[in-house]
Each structure stands twice: as C-alpha cells, then as structure tokens.
PDB file of C-alpha atoms and ligand atoms in Angstrom:
ATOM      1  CA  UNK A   1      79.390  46.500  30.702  1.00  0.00           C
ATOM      2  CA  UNK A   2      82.270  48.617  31.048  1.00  0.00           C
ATOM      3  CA  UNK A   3      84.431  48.841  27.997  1.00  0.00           C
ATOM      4  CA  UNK A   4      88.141  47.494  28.392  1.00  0.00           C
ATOM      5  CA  UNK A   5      91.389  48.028  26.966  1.00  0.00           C
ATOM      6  CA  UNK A   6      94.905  47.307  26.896  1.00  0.00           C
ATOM      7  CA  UNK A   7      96.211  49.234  24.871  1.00  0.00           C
ATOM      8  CA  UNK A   8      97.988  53.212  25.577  1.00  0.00           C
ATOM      9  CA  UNK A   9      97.348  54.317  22.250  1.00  0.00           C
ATOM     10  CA  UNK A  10      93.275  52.429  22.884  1.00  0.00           C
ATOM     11  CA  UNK A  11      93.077  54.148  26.376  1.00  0.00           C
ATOM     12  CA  UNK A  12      94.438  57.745  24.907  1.00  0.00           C
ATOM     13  CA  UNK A  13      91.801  57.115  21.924  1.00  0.00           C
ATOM     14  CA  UNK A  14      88.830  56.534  24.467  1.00  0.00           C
ATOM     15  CA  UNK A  15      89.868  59.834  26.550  1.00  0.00           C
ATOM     16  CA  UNK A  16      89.550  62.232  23.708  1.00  0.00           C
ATOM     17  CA  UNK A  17      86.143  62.520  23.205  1.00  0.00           C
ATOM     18  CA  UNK A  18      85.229  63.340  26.965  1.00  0.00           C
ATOM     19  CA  UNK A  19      87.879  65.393  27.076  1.00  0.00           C
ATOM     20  CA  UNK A  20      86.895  67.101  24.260  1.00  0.00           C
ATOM     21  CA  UNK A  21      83.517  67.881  25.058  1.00  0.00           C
ATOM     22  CA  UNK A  22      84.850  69.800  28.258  1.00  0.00           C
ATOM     23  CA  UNK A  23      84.493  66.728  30.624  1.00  0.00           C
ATOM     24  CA  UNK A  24      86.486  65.678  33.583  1.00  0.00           C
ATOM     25  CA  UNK A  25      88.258  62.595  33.537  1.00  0.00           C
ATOM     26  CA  UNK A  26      89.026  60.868  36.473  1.00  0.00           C
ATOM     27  CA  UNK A  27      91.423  57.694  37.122  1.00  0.00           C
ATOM     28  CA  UNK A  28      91.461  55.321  39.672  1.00  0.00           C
ATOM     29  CA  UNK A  29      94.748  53.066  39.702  1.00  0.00           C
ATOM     30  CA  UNK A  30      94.339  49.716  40.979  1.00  0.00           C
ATOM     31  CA  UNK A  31      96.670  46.211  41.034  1.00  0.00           C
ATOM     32  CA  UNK A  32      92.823  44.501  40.561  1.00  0.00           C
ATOM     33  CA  UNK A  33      91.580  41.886  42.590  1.00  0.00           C
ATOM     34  CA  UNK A  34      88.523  44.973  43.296  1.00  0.00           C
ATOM     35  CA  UNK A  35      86.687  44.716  46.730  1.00  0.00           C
ATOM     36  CA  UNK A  36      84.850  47.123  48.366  1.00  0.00           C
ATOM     37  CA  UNK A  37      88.074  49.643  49.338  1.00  0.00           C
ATOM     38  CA  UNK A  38      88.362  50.039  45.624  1.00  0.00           C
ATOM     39  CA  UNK A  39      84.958  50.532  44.501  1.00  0.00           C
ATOM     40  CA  UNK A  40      84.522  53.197  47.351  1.00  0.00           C
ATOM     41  CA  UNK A  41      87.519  54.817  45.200  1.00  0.00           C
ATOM     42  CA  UNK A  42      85.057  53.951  41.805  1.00  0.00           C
ATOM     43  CA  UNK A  43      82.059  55.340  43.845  1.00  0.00           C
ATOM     44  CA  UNK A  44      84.182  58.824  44.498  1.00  0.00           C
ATOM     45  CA  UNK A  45      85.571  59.597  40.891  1.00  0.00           C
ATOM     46  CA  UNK A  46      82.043  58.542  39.589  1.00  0.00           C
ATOM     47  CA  UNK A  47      80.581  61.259  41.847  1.00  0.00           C
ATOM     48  CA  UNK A  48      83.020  63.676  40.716  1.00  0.00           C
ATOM     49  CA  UNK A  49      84.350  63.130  36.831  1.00  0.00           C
ATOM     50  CA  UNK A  50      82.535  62.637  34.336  1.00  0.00           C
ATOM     51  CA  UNK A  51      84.380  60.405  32.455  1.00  0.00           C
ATOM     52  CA  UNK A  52      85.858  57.350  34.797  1.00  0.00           C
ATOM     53  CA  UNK A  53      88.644  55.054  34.455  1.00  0.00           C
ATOM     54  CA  UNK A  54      89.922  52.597  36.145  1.00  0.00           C
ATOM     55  CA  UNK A  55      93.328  50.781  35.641  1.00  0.00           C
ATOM     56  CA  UNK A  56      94.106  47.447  36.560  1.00  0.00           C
ATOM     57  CA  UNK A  57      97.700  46.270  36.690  1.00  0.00           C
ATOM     58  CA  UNK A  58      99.856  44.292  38.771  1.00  0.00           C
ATOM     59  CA  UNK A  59     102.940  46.528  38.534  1.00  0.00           C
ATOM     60  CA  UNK A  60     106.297  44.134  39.104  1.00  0.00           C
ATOM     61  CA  UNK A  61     108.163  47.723  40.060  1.00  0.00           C
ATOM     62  CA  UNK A  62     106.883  47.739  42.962  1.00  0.00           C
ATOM     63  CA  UNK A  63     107.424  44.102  44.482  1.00  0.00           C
ATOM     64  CA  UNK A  64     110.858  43.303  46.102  1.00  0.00           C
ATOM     65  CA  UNK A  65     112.349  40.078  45.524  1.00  0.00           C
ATOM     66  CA  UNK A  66     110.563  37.124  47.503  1.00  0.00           C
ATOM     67  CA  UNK A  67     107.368  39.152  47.928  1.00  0.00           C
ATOM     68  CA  UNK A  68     103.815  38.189  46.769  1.00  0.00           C
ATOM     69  CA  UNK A  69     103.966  39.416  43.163  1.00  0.00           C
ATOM     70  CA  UNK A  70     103.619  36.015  41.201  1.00  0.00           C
ATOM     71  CA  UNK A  71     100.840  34.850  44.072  1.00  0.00           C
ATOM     72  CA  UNK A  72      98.910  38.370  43.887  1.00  0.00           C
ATOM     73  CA  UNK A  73      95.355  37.163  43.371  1.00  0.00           C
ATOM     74  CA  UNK A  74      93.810  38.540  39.510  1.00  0.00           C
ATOM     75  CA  UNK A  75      90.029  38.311  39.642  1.00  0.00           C
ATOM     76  CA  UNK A  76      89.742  40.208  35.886  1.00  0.00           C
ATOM     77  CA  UNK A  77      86.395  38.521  36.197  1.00  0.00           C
ATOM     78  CA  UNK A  78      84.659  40.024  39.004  1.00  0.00           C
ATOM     79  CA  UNK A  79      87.208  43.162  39.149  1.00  0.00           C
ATOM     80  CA  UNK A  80      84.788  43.764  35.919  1.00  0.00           C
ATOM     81  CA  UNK A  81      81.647  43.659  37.522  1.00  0.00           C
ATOM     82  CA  UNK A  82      82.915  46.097  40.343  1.00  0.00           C
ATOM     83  CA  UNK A  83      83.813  48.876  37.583  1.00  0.00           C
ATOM     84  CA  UNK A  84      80.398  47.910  36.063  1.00  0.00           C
ATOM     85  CA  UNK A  85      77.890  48.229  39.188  1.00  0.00           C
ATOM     86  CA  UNK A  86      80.093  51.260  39.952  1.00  0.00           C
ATOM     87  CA  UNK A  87      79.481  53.036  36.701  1.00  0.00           C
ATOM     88  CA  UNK A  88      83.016  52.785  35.574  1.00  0.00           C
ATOM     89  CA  UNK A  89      83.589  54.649  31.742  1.00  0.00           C
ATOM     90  CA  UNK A  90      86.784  52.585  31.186  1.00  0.00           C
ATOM     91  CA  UNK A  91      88.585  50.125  32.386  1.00  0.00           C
ATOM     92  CA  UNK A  92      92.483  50.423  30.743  1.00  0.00           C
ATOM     93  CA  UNK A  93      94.065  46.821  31.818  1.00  0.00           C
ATOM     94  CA  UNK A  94      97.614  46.695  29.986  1.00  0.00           C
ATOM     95  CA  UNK A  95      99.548  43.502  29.705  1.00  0.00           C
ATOM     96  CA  UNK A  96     103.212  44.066  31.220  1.00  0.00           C
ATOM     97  CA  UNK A  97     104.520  44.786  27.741  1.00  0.00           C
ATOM     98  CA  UNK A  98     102.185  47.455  27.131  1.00  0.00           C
ATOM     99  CA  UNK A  99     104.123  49.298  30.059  1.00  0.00           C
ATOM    100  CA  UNK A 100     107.245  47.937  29.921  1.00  0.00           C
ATOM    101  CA  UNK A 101     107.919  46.970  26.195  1.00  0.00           C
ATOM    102  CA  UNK A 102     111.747  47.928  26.688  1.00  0.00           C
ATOM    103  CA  UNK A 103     113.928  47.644  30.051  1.00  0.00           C
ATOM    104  CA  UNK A 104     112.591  50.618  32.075  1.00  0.00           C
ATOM    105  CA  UNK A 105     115.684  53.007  32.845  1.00  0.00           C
ATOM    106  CA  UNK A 106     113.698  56.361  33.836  1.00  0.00           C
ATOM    107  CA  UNK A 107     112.594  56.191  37.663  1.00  0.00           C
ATOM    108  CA  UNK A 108     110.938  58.490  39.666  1.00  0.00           C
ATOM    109  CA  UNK A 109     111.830  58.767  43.521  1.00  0.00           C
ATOM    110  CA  UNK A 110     110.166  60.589  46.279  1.00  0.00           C
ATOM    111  CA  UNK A 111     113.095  60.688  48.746  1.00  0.00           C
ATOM    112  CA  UNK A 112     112.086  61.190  52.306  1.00  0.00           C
ATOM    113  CA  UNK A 113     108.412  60.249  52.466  1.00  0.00           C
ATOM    114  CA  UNK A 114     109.525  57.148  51.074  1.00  0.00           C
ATOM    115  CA  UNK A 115     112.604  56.039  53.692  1.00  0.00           C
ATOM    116  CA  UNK A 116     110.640  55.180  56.691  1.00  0.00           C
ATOM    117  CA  UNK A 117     107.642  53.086  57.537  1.00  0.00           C
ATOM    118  CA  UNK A 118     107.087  50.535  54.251  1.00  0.00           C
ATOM    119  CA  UNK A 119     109.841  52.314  52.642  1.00  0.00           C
ATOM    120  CA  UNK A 120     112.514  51.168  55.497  1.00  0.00           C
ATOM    121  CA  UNK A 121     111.335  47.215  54.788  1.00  0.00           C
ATOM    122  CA  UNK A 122     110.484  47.399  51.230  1.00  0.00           C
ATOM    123  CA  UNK A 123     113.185  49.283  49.637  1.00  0.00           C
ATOM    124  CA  UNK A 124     112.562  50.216  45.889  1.00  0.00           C
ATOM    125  CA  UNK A 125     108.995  50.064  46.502  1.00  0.00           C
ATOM    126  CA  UNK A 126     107.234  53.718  46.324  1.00  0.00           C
ATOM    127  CA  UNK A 127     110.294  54.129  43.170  1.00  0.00           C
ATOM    128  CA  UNK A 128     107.992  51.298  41.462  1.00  0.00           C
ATOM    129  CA  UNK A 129     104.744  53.233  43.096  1.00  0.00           C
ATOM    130  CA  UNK A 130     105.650  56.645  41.759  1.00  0.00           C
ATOM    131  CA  UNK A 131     106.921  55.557  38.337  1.00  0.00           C
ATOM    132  CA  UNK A 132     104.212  53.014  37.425  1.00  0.00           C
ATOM    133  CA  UNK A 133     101.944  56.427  38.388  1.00  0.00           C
ATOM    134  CA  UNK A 134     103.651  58.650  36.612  1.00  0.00           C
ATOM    135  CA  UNK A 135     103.085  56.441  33.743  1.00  0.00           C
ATOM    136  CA  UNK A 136      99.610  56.148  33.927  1.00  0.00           C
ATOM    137  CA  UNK A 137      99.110  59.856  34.512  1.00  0.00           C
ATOM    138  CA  UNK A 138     101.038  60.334  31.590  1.00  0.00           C
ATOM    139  CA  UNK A 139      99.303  57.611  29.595  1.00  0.00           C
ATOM    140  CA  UNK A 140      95.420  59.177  29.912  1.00  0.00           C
ATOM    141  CA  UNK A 141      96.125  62.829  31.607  1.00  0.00           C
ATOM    142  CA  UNK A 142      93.421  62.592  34.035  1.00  0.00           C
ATOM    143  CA  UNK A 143      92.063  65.711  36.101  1.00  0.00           C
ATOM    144  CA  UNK A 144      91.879  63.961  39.195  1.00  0.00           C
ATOM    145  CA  UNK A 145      93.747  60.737  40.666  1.00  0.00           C
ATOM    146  CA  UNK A 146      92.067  58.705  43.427  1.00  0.00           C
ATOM    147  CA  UNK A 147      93.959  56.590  46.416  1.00  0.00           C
ATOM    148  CA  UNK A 148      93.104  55.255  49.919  1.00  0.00           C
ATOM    149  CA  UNK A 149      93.980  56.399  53.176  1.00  0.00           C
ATOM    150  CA  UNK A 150      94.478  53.056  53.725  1.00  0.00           C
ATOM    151  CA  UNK A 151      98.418  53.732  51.674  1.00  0.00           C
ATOM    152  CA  UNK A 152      99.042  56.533  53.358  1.00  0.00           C
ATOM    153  CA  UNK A 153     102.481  57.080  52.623  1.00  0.00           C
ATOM    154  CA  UNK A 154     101.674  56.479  48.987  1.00  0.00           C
ATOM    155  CA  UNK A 155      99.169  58.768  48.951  1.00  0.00           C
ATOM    156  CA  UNK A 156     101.627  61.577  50.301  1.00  0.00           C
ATOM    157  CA  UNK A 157     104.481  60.444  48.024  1.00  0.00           C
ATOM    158  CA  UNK A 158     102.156  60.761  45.346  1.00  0.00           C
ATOM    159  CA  UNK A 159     100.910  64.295  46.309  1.00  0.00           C
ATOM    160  CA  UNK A 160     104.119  65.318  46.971  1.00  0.00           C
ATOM    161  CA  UNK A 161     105.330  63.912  43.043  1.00  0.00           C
ATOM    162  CA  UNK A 162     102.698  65.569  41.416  1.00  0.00           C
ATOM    163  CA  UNK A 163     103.689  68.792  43.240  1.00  0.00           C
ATOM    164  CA  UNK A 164     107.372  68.162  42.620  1.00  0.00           C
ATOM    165  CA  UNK A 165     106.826  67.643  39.709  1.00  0.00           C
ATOM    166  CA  UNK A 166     104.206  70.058  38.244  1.00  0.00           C
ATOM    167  CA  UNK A 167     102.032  67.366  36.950  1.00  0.00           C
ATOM    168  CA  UNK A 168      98.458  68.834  36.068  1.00  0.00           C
ATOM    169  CA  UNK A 169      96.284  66.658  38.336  1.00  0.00           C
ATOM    170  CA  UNK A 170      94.694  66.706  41.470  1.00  0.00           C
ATOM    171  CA  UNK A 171      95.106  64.019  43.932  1.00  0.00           C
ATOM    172  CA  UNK A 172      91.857  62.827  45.835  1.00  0.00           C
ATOM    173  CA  UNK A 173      92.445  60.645  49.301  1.00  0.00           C
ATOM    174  CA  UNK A 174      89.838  58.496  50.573  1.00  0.00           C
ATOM    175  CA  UNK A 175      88.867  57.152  53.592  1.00  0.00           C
ATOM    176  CA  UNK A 176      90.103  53.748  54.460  1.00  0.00           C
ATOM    177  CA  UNK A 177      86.882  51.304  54.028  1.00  0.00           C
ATOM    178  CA  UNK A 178      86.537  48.684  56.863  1.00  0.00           C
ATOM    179  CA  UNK A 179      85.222  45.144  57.427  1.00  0.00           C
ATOM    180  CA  UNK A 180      82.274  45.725  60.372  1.00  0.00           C
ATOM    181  CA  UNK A 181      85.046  44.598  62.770  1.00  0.00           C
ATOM    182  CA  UNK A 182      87.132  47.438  61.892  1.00  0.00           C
ATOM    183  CA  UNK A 183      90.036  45.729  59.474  1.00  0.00           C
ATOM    184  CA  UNK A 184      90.798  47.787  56.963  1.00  0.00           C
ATOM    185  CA  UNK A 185      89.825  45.930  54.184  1.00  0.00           C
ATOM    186  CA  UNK A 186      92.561  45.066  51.211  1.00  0.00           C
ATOM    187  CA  UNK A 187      92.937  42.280  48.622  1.00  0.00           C
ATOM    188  CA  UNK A 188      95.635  40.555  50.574  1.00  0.00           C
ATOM    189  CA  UNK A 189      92.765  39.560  53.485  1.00  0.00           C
ATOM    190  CA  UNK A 190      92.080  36.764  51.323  1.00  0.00           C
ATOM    191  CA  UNK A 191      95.472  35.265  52.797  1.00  0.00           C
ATOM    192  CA  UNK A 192      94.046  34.787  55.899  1.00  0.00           C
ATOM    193  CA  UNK A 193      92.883  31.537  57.296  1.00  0.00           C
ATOM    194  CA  UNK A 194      89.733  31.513  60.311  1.00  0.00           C
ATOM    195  CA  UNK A 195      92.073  32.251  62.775  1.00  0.00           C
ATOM    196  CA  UNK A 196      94.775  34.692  60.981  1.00  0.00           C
ATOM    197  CA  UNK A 197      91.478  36.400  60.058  1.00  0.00           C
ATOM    198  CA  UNK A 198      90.457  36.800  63.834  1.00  0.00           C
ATOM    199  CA  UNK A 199      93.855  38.393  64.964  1.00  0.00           C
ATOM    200  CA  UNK A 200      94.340  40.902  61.936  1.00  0.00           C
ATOM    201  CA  UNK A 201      92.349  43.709  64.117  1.00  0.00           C
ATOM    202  CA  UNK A 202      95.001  43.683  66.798  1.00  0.00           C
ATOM    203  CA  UNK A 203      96.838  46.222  64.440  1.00  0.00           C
ATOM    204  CA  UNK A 204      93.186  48.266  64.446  1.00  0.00           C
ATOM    205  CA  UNK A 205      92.825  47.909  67.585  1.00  0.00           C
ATOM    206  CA  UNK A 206      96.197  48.944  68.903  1.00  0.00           C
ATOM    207  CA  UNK A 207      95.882  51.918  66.329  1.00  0.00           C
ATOM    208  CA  UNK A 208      92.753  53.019  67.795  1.00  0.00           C
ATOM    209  CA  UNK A 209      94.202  53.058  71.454  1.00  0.00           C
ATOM    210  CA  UNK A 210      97.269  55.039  70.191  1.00  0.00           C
ATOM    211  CA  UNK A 211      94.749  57.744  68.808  1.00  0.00           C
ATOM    212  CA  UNK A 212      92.673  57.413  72.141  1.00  0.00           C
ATOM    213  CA  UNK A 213      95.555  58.288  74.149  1.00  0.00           C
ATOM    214  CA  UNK A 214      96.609  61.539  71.852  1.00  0.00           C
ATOM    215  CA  UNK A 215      93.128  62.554  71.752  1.00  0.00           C
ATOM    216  CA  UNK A 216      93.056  62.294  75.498  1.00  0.00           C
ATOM    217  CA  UNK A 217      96.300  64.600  75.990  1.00  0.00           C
ATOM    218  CA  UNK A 218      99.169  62.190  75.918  1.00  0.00           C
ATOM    219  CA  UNK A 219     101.487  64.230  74.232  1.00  0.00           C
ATOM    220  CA  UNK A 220     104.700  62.437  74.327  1.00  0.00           C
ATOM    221  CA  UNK A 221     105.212  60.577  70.908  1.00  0.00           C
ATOM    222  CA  UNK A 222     107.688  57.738  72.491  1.00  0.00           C
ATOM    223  CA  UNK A 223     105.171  56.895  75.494  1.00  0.00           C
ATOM    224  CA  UNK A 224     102.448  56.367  72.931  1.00  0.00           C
ATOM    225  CA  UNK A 225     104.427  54.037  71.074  1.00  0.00           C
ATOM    226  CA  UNK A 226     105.228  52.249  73.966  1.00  0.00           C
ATOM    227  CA  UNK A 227     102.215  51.664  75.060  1.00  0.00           C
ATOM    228  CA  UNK A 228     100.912  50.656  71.259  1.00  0.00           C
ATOM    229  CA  UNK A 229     103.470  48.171  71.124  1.00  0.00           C
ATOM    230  CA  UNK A 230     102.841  46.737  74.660  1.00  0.00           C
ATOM    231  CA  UNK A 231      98.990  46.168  73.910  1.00  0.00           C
ATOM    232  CA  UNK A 232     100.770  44.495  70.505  1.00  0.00           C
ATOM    233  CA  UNK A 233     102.945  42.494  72.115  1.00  0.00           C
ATOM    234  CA  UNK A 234     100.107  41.030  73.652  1.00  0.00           C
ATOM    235  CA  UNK A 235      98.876  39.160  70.563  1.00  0.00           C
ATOM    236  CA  UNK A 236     101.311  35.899  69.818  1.00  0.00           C
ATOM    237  CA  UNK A 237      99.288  35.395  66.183  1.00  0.00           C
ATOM    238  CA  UNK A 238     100.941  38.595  64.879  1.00  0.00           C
ATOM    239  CA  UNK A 239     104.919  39.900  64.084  1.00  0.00           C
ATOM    240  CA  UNK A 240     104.720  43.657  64.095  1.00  0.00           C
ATOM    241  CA  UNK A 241     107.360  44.834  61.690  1.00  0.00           C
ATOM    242  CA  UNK A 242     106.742  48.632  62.521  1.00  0.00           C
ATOM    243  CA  UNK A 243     104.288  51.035  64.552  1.00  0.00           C
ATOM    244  CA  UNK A 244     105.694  54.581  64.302  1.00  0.00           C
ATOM    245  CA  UNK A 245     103.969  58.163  64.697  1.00  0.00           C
ATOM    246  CA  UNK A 246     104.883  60.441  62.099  1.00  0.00           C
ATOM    247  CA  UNK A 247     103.896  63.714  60.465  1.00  0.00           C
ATOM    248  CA  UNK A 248     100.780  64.037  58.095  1.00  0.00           C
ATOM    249  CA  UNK A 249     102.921  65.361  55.180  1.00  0.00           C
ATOM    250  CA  UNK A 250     106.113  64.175  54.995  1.00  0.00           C
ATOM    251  CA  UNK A 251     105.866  60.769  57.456  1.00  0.00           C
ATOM    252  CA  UNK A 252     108.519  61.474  59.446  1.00  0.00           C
ATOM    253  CA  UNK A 253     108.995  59.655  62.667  1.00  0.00           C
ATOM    254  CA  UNK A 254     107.586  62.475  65.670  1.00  0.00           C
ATOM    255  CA  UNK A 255     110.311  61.822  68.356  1.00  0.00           C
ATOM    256  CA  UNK A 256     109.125  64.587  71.217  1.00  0.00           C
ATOM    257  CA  UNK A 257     106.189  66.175  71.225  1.00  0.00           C
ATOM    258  CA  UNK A 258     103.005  65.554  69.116  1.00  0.00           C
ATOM    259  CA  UNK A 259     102.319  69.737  68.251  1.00  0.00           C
ATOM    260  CA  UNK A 260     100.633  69.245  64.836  1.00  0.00           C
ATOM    261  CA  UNK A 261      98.415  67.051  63.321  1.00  0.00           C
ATOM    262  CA  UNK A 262      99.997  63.023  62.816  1.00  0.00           C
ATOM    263  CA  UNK A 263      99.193  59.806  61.392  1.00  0.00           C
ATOM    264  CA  UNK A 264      99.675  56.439  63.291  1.00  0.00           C
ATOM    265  CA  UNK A 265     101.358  53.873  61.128  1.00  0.00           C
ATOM    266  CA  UNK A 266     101.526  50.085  61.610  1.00  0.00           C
ATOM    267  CA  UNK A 267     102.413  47.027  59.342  1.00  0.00           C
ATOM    268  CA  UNK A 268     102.188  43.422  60.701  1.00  0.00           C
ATOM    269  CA  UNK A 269     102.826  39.823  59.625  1.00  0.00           C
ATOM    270  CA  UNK A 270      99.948  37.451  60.255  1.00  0.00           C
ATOM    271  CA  UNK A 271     101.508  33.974  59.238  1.00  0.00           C
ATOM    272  CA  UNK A 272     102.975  34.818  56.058  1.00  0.00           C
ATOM    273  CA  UNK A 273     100.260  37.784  55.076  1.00  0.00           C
ATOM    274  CA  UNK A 274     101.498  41.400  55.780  1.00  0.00           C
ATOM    275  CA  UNK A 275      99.062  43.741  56.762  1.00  0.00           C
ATOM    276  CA  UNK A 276      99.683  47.812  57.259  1.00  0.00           C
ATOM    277  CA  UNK A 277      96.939  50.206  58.499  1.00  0.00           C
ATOM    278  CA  UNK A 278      96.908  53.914  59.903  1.00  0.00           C
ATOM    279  CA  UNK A 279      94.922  56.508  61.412  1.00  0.00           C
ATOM    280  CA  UNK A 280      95.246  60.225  61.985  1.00  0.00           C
ATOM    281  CA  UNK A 281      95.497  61.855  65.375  1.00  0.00           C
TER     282      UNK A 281
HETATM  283  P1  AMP B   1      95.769  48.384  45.268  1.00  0.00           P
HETATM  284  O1  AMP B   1      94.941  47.690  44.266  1.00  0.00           O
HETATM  285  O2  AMP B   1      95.955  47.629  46.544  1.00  0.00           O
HETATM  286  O3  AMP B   1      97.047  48.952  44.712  1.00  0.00           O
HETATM  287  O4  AMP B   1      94.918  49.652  45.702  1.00  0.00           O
HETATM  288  C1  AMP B   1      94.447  50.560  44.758  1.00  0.00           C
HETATM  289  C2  AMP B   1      93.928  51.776  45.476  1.00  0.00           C
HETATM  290  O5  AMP B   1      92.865  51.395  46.350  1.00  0.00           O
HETATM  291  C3  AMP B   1      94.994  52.443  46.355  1.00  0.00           C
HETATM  292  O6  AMP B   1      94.885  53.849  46.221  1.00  0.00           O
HETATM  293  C4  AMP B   1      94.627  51.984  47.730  1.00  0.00           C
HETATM  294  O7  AMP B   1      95.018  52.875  48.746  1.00  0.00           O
HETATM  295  C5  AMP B   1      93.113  51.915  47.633  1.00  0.00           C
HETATM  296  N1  AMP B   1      92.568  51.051  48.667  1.00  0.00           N
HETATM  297  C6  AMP B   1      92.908  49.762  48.920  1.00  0.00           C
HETATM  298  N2  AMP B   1      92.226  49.286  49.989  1.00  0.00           N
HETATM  299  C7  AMP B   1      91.432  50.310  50.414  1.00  0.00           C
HETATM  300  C8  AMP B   1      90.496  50.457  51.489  1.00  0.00           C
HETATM  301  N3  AMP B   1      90.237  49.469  52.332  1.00  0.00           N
HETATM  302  N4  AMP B   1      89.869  51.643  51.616  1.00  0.00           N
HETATM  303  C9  AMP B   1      90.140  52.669  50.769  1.00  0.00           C
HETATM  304  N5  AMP B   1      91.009  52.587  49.746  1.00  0.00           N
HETATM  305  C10 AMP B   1      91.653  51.426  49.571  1.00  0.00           C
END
C-alpha cells in the first residue's frame, strides 16, 4: 500500500530521505478521482524518478462560481489502489486547510497563455492552476512535474511559470490516454449518461478532421476552422463553446497561415458536462 499523508511538514519529512540518498523525486498533481489518464502519468514518473508522489486535491482556486467544484467526484478509495498497482512512493492528500490555512493573497498569473481558449470562459482559472502548482512544487521540490496533453494550455502555462519563474524542475507532458473510441478519457466522463456518452467523440472526431486537413496541405487557419465547426454543427447532442487553432507555445489564436507547428483546441458542453480535447498539427 502506498503510504499517505496530509500533512506539508509529513510530505517534506517523507522527501528527505530519497532525496538524500541522491534520488529523483518525481510528482504527479492530480484533483483525484484516478483513471487510467492519470495512472499513465503514475506509470511515467515511476519509469523515471525514483521516488514518486502523487498529490490528490481538489483545488477550489481553480473553479469559477457555479462550476462543478462541490459535485467533483472523490474516489480516495480506489484513487489509492491506482497509486498502489502503479508503484506510487507517496501519496500527499492535504485537507483544504493544509493549503489554505489563512485567506490566500499571493497569486501567480501566466498572462497570455492563459486569455484564450479555457482561459476566455473560465476566467481566474489557470491563476488557481498555477498557484495551487506553485504550491505544491514548493511544498516537496520535486525534479520533475508530470501533466497531460490532454490540458494543454495548462501544461504550457505551467512550462512557461516554471521558466518565468526559475523554478528548479522539469516539466514532463504526456500523451493524452483514450477510451478505444478515441475520447480522451477524464474524470468528468462519468457525467455522461448512454447517450451523452455516444456523442462526446464528435469533439475527437472533428479534431481529427481539422488535423487531416493541415496534414493534407490546407494551410489557411480560418478555412480549417470553418470546416471543424461545420462537421460540429452537425451534432445537435453537443454546444461547442470554442474550437480555435493556436500556436504550440504560447496558444495564441493562428489567424493566416499555419507556418509552424499548432495545436487544435476544442471544449464542448454535452448536457451539463464540459468536455475539452486537442491535438497537434
Ligand atoms: P486532473 O486530476 O484532471 O487535474 O488531472 C491531473 C493530471 O492528469 C493533469 O496533468 C491532466 O492533464 C492529466 N490527465 C487527465 N486526463 C488525462 C488523459 N486522458 N491522458 C493523459 N493525462 C491526463
């Protein structure tokens, strides 16, 4: 069993042994409710560190008001077995007041990367992102950081914080892991009823042909988009609240020609369940 904690001053105590000895240590944040995205995340840090934790915590920062942060599913249950069968070290799970015993009036913001896509509809969100990071970078000083693909823009406003900000880690992206039907898989899925479940690949799906058509020679950033959004359009079951092309590094909308390497970035509501996914071109 994977030993847990919920304590900082618990979760600095188990670090300084491995560290010690000359080990690695590497951290994989989480907001819990573990499925197979996550322990791909476990799977990479085990394969590179060789001391692993894993934090669980459902950060409030980085919910707006109205969104799902009291309904956010916590497995602590299972989430344990995942950081078991994955060969977790640690697994650092603070209550709120171990992170926020006082009001929090220290913030850190990654302007640009964070204005468009998620950041245009969930304003304040990558602030609560970066800072609930920066906390638990500072709180067990890992050597490497692990996040998914499937947050791209919080990957890059991540990389581009701890480059900002000289913070002594390196950040590891991973591949997004998908159901066999292509969804990228994340712990809001478990929204979905039967039939929600059968339309969330239209955003997959219209990703895909976006890529298709840049890999093909379509150059013109607009005329992919329009096309994305026409084969969206054609799916009643879904509410796309954004499907934009923008550069790899600092996700800014491409508005002429696609020159350099892009990601495709889409977020839609299925019934009340948002769902974002991307893919590079
Ligand atoms: P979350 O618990 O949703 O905050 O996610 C924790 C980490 O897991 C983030 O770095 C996510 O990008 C990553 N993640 C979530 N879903 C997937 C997935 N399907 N494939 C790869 N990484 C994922």
């Amino acid at each position: 069993m994977t030993l847990v904690v919920h304590t900082i001053s618990e979760a600095r105590q188990q670090v300084v042994l491995p560290r010690r000895s000359g080990g690695t240590i590497g951290l994989v944040p989480t907001m819990g409710a573990l499925h197979a995205g996550h322990a791909r995340l476990i799977e990479a840090a085990r394969a590179e560190s060789d001391f692993v934790v894993v934090s669980i915590f459902v950060n409030p920062l980085q919910f707006g008001p109205g969104e799902d942060f009291s309904r956010y599913p916590r497995t602590m249950t299972s989430d344990l077995e995942v950081c078991t069968n994955q060969g977790a070290d640690l697994v650092f799970a603070p209550p709120m007041e171990a992170l926020y015993p006082t009001d929090q009036l220290t913030f850190v913001d990654v302007t640009r990367i964070s204005d468009r896509l998620c950041g245009q509809f969930r304003p304040g969100h990558f602030r609560g992102v970066a800072t609930v990071v920066s906390k638990l970078l500072n709180v067990l000083q890992p050597d490497r950081a692990y996040f998914g693909e499937k947050d791209y823009q919080q990957l890059a406003a991540i990389r581009r914080m701890v480059s900002d900000l000289n913070m002594p880690v390196f950040i590891a992206g991973v591949p997004t892991v998908r159901e066999p039907d292509g969804l990228a898989i994340s712990s809001r899925n478990r929204y979905l009823d039967n039939s929600q479940r059968q339309v969330a690949t239209t955003l997959y799906r219209g990703l895909l042909y976006a890529q298709e058509l840049i890999r093909t020679g379509e150059k013109h950033s607009a005329l992919v988009r329009e096309r994305a959004m026409e084969y969206l359009r054609q799916e009643p079951g879904i509410r796309v609240e954004y499907f934009d092309i923008v550069d790899a590094d600092e996700i800014q909308p491409i508005t002429g020609i696609i020159s350099s390497p892009v990601r495709i970035a889409g977020a839609i509501w299925v019934g009340n369940t948002r769902l974002i996914d991307n893919l590079p071109a």
